[in-house]
Short mmCIF file of C-alpha atoms and ligand atoms in Angstrom, two decimals:
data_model
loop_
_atom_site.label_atom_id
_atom_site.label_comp_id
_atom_site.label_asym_id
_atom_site.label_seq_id
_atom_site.Cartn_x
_atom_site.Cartn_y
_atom_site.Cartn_z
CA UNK A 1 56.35 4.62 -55.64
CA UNK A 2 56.75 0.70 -54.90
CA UNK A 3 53.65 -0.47 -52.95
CA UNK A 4 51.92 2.87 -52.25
CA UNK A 5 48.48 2.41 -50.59
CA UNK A 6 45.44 3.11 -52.87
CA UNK A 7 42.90 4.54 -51.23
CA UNK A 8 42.60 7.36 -48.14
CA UNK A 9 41.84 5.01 -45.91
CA UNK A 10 45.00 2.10 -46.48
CA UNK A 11 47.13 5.55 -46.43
CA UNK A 12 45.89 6.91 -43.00
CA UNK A 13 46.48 3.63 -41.93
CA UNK A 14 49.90 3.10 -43.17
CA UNK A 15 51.00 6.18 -41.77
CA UNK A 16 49.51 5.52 -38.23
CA UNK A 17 51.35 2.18 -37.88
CA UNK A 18 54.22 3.66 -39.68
CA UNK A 19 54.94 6.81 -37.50
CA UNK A 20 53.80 5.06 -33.76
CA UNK A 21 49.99 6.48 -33.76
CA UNK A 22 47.95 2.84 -33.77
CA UNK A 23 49.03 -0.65 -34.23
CA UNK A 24 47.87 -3.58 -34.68
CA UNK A 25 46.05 -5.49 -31.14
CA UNK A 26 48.29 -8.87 -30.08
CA UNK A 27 50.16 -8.29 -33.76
CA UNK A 28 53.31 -10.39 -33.49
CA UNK A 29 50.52 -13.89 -32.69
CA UNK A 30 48.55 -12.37 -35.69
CA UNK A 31 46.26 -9.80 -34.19
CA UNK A 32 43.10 -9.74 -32.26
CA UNK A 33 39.96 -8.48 -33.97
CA UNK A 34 38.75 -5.32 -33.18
CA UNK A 35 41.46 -4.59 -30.57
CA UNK A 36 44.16 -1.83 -31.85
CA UNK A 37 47.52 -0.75 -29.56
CA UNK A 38 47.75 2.62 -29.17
CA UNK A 39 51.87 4.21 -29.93
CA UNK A 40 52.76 6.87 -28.25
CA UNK A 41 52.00 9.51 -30.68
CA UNK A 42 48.18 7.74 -30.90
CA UNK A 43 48.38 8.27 -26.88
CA UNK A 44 49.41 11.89 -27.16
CA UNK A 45 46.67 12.75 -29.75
CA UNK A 46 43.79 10.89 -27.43
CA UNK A 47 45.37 12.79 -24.23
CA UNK A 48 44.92 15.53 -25.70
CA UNK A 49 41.04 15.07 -27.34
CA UNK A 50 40.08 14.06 -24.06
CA UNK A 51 41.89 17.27 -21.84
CA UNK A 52 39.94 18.88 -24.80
CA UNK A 53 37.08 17.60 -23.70
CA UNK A 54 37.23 17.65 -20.56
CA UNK A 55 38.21 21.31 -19.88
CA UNK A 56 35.13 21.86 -23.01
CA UNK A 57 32.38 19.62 -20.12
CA UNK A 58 34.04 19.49 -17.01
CA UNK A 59 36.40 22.27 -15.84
CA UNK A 60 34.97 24.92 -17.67
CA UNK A 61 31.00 24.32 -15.89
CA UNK A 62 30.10 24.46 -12.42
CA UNK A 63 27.67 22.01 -12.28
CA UNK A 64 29.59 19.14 -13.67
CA UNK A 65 30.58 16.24 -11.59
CA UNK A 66 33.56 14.09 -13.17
CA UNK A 67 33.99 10.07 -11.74
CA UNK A 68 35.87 7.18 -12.65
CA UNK A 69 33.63 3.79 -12.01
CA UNK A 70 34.88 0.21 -11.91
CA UNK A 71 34.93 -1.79 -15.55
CA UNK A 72 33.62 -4.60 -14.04
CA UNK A 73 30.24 -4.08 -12.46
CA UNK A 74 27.15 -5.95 -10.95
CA UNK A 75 25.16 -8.20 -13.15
CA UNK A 76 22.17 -6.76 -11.12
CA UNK A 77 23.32 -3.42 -13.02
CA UNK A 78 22.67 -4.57 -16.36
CA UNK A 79 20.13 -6.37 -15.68
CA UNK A 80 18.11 -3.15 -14.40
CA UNK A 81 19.44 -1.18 -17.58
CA UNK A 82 17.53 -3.32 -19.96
CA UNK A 83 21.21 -4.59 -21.36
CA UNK A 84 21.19 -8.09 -20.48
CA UNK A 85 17.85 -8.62 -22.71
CA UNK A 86 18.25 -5.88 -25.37
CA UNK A 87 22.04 -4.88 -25.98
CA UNK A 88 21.88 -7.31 -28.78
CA UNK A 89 22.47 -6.56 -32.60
CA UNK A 90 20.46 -9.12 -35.57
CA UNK A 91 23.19 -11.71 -36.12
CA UNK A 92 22.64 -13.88 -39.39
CA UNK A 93 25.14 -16.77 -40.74
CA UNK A 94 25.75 -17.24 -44.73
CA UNK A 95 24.03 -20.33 -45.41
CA UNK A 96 27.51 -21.61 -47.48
CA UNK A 97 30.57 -20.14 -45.83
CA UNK A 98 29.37 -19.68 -42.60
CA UNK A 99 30.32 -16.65 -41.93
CA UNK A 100 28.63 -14.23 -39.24
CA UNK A 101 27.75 -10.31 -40.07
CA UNK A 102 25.41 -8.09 -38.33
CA UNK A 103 22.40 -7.76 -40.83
CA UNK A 104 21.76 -4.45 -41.27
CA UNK A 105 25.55 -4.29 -41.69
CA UNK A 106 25.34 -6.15 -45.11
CA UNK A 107 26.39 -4.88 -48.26
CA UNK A 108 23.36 -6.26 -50.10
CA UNK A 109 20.57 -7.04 -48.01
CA UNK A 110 20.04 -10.95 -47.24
CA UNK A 111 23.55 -11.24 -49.24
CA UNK A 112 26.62 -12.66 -47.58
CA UNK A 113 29.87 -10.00 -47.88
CA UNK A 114 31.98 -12.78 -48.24
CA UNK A 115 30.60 -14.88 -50.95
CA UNK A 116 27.36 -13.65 -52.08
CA UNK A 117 25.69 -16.79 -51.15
CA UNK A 118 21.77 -15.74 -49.08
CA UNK A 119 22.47 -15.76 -45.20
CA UNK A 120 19.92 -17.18 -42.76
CA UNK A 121 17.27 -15.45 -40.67
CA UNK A 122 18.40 -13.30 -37.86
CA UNK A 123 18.71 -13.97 -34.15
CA UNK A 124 19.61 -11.24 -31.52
CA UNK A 125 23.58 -11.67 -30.14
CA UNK A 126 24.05 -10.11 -27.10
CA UNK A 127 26.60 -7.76 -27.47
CA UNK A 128 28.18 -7.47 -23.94
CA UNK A 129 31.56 -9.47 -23.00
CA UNK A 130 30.91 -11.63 -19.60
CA UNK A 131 33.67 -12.90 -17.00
CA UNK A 132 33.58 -14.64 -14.14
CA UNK A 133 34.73 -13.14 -10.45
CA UNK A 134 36.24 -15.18 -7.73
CA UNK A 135 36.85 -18.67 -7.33
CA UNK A 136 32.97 -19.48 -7.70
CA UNK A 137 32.13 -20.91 -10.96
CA UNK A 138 28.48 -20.42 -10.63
CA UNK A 139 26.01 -18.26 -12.15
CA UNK A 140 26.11 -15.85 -9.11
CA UNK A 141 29.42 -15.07 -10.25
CA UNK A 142 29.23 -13.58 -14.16
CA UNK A 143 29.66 -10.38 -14.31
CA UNK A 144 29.98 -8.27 -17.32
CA UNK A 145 32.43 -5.47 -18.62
CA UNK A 146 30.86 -2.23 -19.40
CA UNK A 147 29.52 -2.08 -22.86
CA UNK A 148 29.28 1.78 -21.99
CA UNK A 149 29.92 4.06 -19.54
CA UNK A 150 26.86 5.43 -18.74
CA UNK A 151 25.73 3.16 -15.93
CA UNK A 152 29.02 4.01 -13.95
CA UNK A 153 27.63 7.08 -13.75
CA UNK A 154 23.79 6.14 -12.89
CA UNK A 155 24.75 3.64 -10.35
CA UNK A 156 26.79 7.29 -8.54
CA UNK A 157 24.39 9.18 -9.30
CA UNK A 158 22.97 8.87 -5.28
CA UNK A 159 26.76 9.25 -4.20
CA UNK A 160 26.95 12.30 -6.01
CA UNK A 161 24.16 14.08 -4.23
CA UNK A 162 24.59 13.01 -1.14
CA UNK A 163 28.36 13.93 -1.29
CA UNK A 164 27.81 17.28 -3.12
CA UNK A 165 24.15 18.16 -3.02
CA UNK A 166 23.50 19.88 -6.53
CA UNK A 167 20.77 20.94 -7.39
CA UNK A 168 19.23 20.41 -10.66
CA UNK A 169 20.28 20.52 -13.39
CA UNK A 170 23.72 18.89 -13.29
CA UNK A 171 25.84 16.30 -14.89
CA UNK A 172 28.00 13.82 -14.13
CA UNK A 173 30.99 13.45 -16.98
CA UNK A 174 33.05 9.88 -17.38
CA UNK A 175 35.71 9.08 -19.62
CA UNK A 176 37.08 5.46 -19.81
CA UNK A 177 36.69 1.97 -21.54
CA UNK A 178 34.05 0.10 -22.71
CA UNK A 179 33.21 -3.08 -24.68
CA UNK A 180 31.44 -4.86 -26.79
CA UNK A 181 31.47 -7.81 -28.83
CA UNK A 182 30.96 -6.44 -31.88
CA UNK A 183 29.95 -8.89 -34.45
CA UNK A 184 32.02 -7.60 -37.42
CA UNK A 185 34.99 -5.05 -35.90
CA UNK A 186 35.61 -3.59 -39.25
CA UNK A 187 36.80 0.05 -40.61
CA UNK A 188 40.21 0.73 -38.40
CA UNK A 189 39.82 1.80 -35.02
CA UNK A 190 36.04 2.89 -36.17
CA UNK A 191 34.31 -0.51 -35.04
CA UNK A 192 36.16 -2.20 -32.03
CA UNK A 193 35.83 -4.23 -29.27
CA UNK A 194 37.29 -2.30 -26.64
CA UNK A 195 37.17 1.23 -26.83
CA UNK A 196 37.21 4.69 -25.08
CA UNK A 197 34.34 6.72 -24.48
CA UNK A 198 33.48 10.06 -22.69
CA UNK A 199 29.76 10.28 -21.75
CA UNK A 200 27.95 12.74 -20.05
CA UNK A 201 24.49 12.30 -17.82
CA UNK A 202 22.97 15.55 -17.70
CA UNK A 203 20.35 15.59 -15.22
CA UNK A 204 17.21 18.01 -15.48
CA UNK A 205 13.48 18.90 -14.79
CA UNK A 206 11.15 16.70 -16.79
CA UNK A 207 9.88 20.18 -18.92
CA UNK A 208 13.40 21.36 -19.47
CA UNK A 209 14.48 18.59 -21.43
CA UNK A 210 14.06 20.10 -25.34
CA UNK A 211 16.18 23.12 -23.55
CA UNK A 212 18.82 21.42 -22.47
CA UNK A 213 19.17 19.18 -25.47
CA UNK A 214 19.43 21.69 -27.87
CA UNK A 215 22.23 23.17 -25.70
CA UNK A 216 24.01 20.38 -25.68
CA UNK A 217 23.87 19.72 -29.48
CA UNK A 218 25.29 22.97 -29.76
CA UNK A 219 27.83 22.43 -27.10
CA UNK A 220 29.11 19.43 -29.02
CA UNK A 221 29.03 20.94 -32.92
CA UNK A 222 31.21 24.10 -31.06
CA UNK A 223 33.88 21.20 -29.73
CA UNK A 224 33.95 19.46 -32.72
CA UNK A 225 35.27 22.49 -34.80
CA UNK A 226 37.40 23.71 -31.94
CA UNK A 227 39.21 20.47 -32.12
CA UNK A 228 39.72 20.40 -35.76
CA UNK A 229 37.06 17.87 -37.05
CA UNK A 230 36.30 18.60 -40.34
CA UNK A 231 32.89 20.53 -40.48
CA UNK A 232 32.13 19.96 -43.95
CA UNK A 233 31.89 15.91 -43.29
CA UNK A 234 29.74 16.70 -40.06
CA UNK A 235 26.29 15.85 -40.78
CA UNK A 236 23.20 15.63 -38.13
CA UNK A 237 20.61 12.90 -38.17
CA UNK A 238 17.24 12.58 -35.77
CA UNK A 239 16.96 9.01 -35.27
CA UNK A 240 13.82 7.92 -36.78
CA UNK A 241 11.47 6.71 -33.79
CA UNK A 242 11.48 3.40 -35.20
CA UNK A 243 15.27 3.21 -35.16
CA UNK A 244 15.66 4.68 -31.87
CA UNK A 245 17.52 2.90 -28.86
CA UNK A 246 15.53 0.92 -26.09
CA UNK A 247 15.74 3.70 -23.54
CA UNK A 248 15.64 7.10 -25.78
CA UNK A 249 12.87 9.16 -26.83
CA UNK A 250 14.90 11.53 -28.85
CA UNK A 251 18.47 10.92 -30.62
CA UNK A 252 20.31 12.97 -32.74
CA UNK A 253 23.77 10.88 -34.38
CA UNK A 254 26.41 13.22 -35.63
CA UNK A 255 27.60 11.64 -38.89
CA UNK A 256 30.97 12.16 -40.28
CA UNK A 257 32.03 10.95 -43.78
CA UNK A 258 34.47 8.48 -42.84
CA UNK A 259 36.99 7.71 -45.95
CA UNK A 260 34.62 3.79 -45.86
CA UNK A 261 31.40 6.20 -45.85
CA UNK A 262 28.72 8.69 -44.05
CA UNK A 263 28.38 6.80 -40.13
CA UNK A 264 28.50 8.33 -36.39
CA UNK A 265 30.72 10.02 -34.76
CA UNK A 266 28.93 11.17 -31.73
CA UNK A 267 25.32 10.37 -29.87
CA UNK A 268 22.83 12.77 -28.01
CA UNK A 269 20.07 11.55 -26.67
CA UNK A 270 17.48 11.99 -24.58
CA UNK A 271 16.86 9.34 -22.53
CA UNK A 272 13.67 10.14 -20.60
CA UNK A 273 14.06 9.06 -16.40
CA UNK A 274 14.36 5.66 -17.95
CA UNK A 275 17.43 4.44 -16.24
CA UNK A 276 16.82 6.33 -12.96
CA UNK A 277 13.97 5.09 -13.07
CA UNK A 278 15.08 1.15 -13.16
CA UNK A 279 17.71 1.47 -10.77
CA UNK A 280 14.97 3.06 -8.53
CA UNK A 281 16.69 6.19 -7.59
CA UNK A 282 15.03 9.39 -7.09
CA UNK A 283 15.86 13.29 -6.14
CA UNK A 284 14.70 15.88 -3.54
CA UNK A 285 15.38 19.30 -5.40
CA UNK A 286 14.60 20.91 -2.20
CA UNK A 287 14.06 20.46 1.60
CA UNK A 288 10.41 19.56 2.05
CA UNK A 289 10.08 19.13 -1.92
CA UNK A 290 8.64 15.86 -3.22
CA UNK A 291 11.01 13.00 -4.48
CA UNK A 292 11.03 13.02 -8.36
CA UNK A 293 13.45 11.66 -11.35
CA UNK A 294 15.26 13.65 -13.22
CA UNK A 295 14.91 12.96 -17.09
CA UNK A 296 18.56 12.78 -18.38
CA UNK A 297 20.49 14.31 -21.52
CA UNK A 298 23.31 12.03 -22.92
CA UNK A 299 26.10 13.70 -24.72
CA UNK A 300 28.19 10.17 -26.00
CA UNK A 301 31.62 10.81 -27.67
CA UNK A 302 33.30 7.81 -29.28
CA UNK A 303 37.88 8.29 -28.26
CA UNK A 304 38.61 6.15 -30.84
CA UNK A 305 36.31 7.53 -33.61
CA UNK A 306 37.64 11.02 -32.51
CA UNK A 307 41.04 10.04 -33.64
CA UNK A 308 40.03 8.10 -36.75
CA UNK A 309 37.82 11.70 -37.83
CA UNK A 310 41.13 13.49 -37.09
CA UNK A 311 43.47 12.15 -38.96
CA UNK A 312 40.80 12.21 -41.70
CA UNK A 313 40.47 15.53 -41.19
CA UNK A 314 43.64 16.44 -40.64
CA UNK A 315 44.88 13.96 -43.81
CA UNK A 316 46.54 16.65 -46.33
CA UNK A 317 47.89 15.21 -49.86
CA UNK A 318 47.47 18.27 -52.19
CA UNK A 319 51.27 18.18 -52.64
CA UNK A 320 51.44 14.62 -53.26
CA UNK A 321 55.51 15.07 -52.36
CA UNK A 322 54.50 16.19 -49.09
CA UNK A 323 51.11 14.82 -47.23
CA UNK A 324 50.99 16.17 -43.89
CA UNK A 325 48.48 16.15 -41.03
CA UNK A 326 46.99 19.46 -40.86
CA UNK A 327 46.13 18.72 -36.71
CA UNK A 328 45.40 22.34 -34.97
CA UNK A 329 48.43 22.80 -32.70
CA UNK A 330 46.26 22.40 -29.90
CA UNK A 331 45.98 18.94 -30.71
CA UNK A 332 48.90 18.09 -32.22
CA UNK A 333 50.62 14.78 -30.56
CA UNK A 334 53.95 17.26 -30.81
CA UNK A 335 53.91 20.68 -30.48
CA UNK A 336 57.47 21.54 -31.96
CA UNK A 337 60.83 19.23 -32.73
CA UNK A 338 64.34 20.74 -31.89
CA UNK A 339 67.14 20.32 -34.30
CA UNK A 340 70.75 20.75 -34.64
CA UNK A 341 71.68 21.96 -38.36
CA UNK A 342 74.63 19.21 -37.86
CA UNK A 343 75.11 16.37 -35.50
CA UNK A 344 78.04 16.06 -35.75
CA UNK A 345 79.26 19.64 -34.52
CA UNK A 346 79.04 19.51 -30.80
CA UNK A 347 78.47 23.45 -30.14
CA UNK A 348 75.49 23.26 -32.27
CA UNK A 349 74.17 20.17 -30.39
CA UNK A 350 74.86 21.82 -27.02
CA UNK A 351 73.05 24.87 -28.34
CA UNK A 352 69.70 22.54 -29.19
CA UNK A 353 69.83 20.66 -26.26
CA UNK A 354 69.41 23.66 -24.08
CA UNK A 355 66.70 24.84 -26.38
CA UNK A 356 64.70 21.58 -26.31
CA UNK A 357 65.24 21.41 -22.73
CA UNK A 358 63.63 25.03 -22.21
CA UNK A 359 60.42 24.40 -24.46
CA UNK A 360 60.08 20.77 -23.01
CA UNK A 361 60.13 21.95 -19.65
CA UNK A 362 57.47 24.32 -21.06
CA UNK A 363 55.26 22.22 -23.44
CA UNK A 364 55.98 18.65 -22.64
CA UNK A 365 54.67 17.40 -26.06
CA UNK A 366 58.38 18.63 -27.73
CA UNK A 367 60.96 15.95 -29.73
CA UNK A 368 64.21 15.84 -30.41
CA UNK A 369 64.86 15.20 -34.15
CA UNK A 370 68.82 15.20 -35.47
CA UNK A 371 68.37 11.97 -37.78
CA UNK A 372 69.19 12.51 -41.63
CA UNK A 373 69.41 15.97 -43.08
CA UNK A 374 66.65 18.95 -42.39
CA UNK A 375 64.78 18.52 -45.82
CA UNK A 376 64.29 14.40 -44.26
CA UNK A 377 63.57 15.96 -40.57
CA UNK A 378 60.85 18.72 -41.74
CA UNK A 379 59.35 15.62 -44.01
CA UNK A 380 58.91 13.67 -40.87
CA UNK A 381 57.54 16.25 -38.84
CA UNK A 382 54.76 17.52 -41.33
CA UNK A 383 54.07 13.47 -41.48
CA UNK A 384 52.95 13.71 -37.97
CA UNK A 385 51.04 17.21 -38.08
CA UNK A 386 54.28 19.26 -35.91
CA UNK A 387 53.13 22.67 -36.28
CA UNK A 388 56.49 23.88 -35.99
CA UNK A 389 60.24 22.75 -36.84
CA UNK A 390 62.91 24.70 -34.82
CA UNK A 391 66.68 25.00 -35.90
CA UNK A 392 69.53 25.61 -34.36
CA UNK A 393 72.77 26.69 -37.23
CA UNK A 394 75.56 28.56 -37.05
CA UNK A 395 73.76 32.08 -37.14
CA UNK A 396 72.22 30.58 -33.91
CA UNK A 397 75.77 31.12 -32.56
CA UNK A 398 76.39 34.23 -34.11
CA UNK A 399 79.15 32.90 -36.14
CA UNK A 400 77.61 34.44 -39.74
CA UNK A 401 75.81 37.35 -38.36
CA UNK A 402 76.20 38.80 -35.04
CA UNK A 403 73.15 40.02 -35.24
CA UNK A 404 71.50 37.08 -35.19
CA UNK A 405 73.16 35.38 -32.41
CA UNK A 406 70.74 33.35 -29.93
CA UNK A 407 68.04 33.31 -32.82
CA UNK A 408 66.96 30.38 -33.90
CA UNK A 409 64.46 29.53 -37.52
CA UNK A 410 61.01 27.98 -36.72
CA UNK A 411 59.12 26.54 -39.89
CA UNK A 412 55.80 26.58 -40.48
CA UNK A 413 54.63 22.82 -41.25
CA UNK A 414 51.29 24.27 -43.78
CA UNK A 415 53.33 27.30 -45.42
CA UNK A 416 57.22 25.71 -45.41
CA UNK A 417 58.01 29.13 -44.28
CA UNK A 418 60.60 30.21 -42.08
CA UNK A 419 61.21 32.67 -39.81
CA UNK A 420 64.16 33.63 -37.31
CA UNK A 421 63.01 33.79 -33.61
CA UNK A 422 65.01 35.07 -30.45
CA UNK A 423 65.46 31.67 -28.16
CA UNK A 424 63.66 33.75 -25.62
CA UNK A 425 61.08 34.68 -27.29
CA UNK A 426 60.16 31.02 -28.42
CA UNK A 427 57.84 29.73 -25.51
CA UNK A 428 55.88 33.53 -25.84
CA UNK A 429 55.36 33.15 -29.50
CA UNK A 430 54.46 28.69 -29.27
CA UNK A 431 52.24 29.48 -26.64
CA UNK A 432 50.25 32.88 -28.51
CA UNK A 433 49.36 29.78 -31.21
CA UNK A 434 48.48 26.93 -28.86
P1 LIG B 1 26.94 2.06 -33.89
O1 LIG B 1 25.52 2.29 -34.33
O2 LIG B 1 27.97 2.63 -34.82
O3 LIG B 1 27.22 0.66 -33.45
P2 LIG B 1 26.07 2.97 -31.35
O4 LIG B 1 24.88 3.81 -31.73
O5 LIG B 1 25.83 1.62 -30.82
O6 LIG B 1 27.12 2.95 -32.55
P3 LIG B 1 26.45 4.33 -28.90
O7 LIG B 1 25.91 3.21 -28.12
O8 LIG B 1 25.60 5.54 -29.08
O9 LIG B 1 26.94 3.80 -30.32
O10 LIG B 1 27.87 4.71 -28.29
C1 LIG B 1 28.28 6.04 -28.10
C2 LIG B 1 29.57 6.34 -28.87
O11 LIG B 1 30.58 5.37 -28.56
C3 LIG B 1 29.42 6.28 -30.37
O12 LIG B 1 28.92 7.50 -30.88
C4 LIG B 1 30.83 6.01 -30.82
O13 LIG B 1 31.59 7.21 -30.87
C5 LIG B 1 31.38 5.13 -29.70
N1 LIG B 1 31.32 3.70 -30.08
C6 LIG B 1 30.26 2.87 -29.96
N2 LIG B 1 30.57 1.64 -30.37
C7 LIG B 1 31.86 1.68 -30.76
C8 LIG B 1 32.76 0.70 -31.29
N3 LIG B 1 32.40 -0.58 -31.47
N4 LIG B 1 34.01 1.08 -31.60
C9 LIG B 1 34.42 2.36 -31.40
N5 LIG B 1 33.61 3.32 -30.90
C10 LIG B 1 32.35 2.99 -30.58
#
């Protein structure tokens, strides 16, 4: 085939643009590093990672505290979290082209990517994007996006006991935006500048940290599989103490191998009473107890990097005819598309219609697919990972066999098979699946 991408990565690519997962940030005025759009069926897939998620953290414990905090926050903030003097990654310039790339990004150490020429020593680039608020052009008023999420939950963390009064241990869960100015955005929607994260602050007793952080690292290798993340490519690495963030004592980075190579997925760490600690925010367990702070597990997922280990999970060409996306139905972006055998024969369209309108009402994540014939329609669908293909023909309508009137056939997108279902039986049998 005419221009057919090489390599796993160009084709999970070309199919996300191609089919409405991710495009391109700002693309008709040429793009904006490290910023990608999400399409809707990218939106559907993160919706669904992060109700994944969330039901996994949130609504399945009862000592879980979910918030949504402000992007913009208090220079003060970052300042207290170390950020403002350490968020910063080594930054060297090739000596010819110019060029910037982080250094222990390099391909060849002390070698520019671009032309091989030696690049400069290093100097530490703060990482965080700054803005100004209000009409005040002063230093007073820079204030900084979130280059994570975590602080919006420290800086709560006293509005959260005083409004609920847990006692420990308990978390507080956050999913939203961050960003950072990432030197060299590179690898898809792997390295970007803005991006989604869902964090959890797990507060605890200073002697029940190893506890809890084992529990958590088992927490997170159980949601990984449950979603569909390859297990094979999941790898676990304890951050050498060297290597190890400015506020963690312990880290463990779950690794996937990415198509580009073996780099994180996910963080846990510990991170000591380190930030609590800063902001100056302590914790009566009990009446008449003395103040302490907590020490604090971080469970750090990565939206985008979820999606990107997905679809490289999920990526299936061993019928080269026929790749596919292999996405549990769980996850799927569509559950199920609705067809009419014929467009063109309106009792066959009225048929589907009331079909898709019954497992929409049901499932939400249902499309409507009567463009080109079925063999085209079921290509489409296994393209995006639908699980299932329903069809409406004439049997539906008992026309050929009056037995089978008000069945309908539902393929299977892995096994091409197909099977004749009663229309009300459908949702019963979608949902035993789901
Ligand atoms: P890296 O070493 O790859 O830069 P990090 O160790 O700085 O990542 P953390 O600060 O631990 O990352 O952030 C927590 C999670 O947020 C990561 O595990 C990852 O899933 C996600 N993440 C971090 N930076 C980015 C980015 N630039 N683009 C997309 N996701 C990111």
């Amino acid at each position: 085939m005419q221009n057919e991408p090489e390599n796993l990565m160009e084709k999970i690519q070309s199919l996300a643009k191609r089919r409405g997962f991710v495009y391109q940030g700002s693309e008709i005025y040429g793009g904006l590093a490290g910023t990608w759009d999400y399409g809707p069926l990218g939106v559907a897939l993160k919706n669904n990672i992060k109700e994944s998620w969330r039901k996994k953290f949130v609504s399945s414990k009862s000592d879980m505290y979910e918030i949504d905090a402000a992007i913009l926050m208090n220079s003060k903030v970052w300042e207290a979290s170390g950020h403002v003097n350490t968020f910063t990654d080594p930054l060297v310039e090739c000596t010819k082209c110019k060029r910037r790339f982080r250094e222990d990004q390099l391909k060849e150490a002390g070698k520019c990517d671009e032309c091989g020429a030696s690049v400069g020593a290093p100097r530490n680039f703060n990482m965080m994007f700054s803005t100004k608020i209000g009409a005040m052009e002063d230093s007073a008023s820079t204030v900084y996006l979130r280059p994570e999420t975590a602080q919006g939950i420290f800086v709560n963390f006293k509005n959260i006991v005083d409004s609920f009064h847990p006692k420990l241990p308990f978390g507080i869960a956050q999913i939203g935006k961050a960003f950072r100015n990432e030197i060299t955005p590179r690898d898809f929607v792997f390295r970007v500048r803005e991006f989604e994260q869902m964090e959890i602050e797990y507060f605890v007793k200073p002697d029940d940290w190893q506890k809890y952080f084992e529990y958590y690292k088992d927490e997170m290798l159980e949601w990984m599989e449950d979603l569909g993340i390859d297990m094979s490519k999941v790898h676990e690495l304890e951050v050498e103490p060297d290597d190890l963030a400015h506020y963690s004592k312990r880290t463990v980075d779950f690794e996937f191998d990415f198509p580009f190579g073996k780099k994180e997925l996910y963080g846990l760490a510990y991170r000591t009473n380190f930030d609590l600690t800063n902001h100056a925010l302590e914790f009566q367990d009990e009446e008449g107890a003395e103040k302490m702070t907590p020490h604090v597990i971080e469970p750090s997922f990565g939206v985008d990097r979820s999606v990107l280990a997905l679809l490289a999970s999920a990526y299936d060409e061993s019928d080269p005819e026929r790749p596919f996306l292999k996405f549990k139905p769980a996850i799927a972006p569509v559950v199920c598309a609705v067809s009419p055998l014929l467009k063109n024969k309106p009792e066959l369209v009225e048929k589907a219609k009331f079909v898709y309108g019954m497992l929409k009402a049901e499932f939400g994540r249902v499309m409507w697919d009567d463009n080109g014939n079925i063999g085209k329609r079921y290509r489409r669908q296994d393209e995006i990972g639908t699980p299932w293909c329903i069809v409406i023909d004439f049997d539906t309508l008992g026309e050929e066999n009056p037995a089978h009137k008000d069945t309908v056939t539902i393929r299977d997108r892995d096994t091409g098979n197909q099977e004749r279902v009663a229309i009300h039986d459908l949702i019963s049998k979608i949902k035993e699946q789901l």
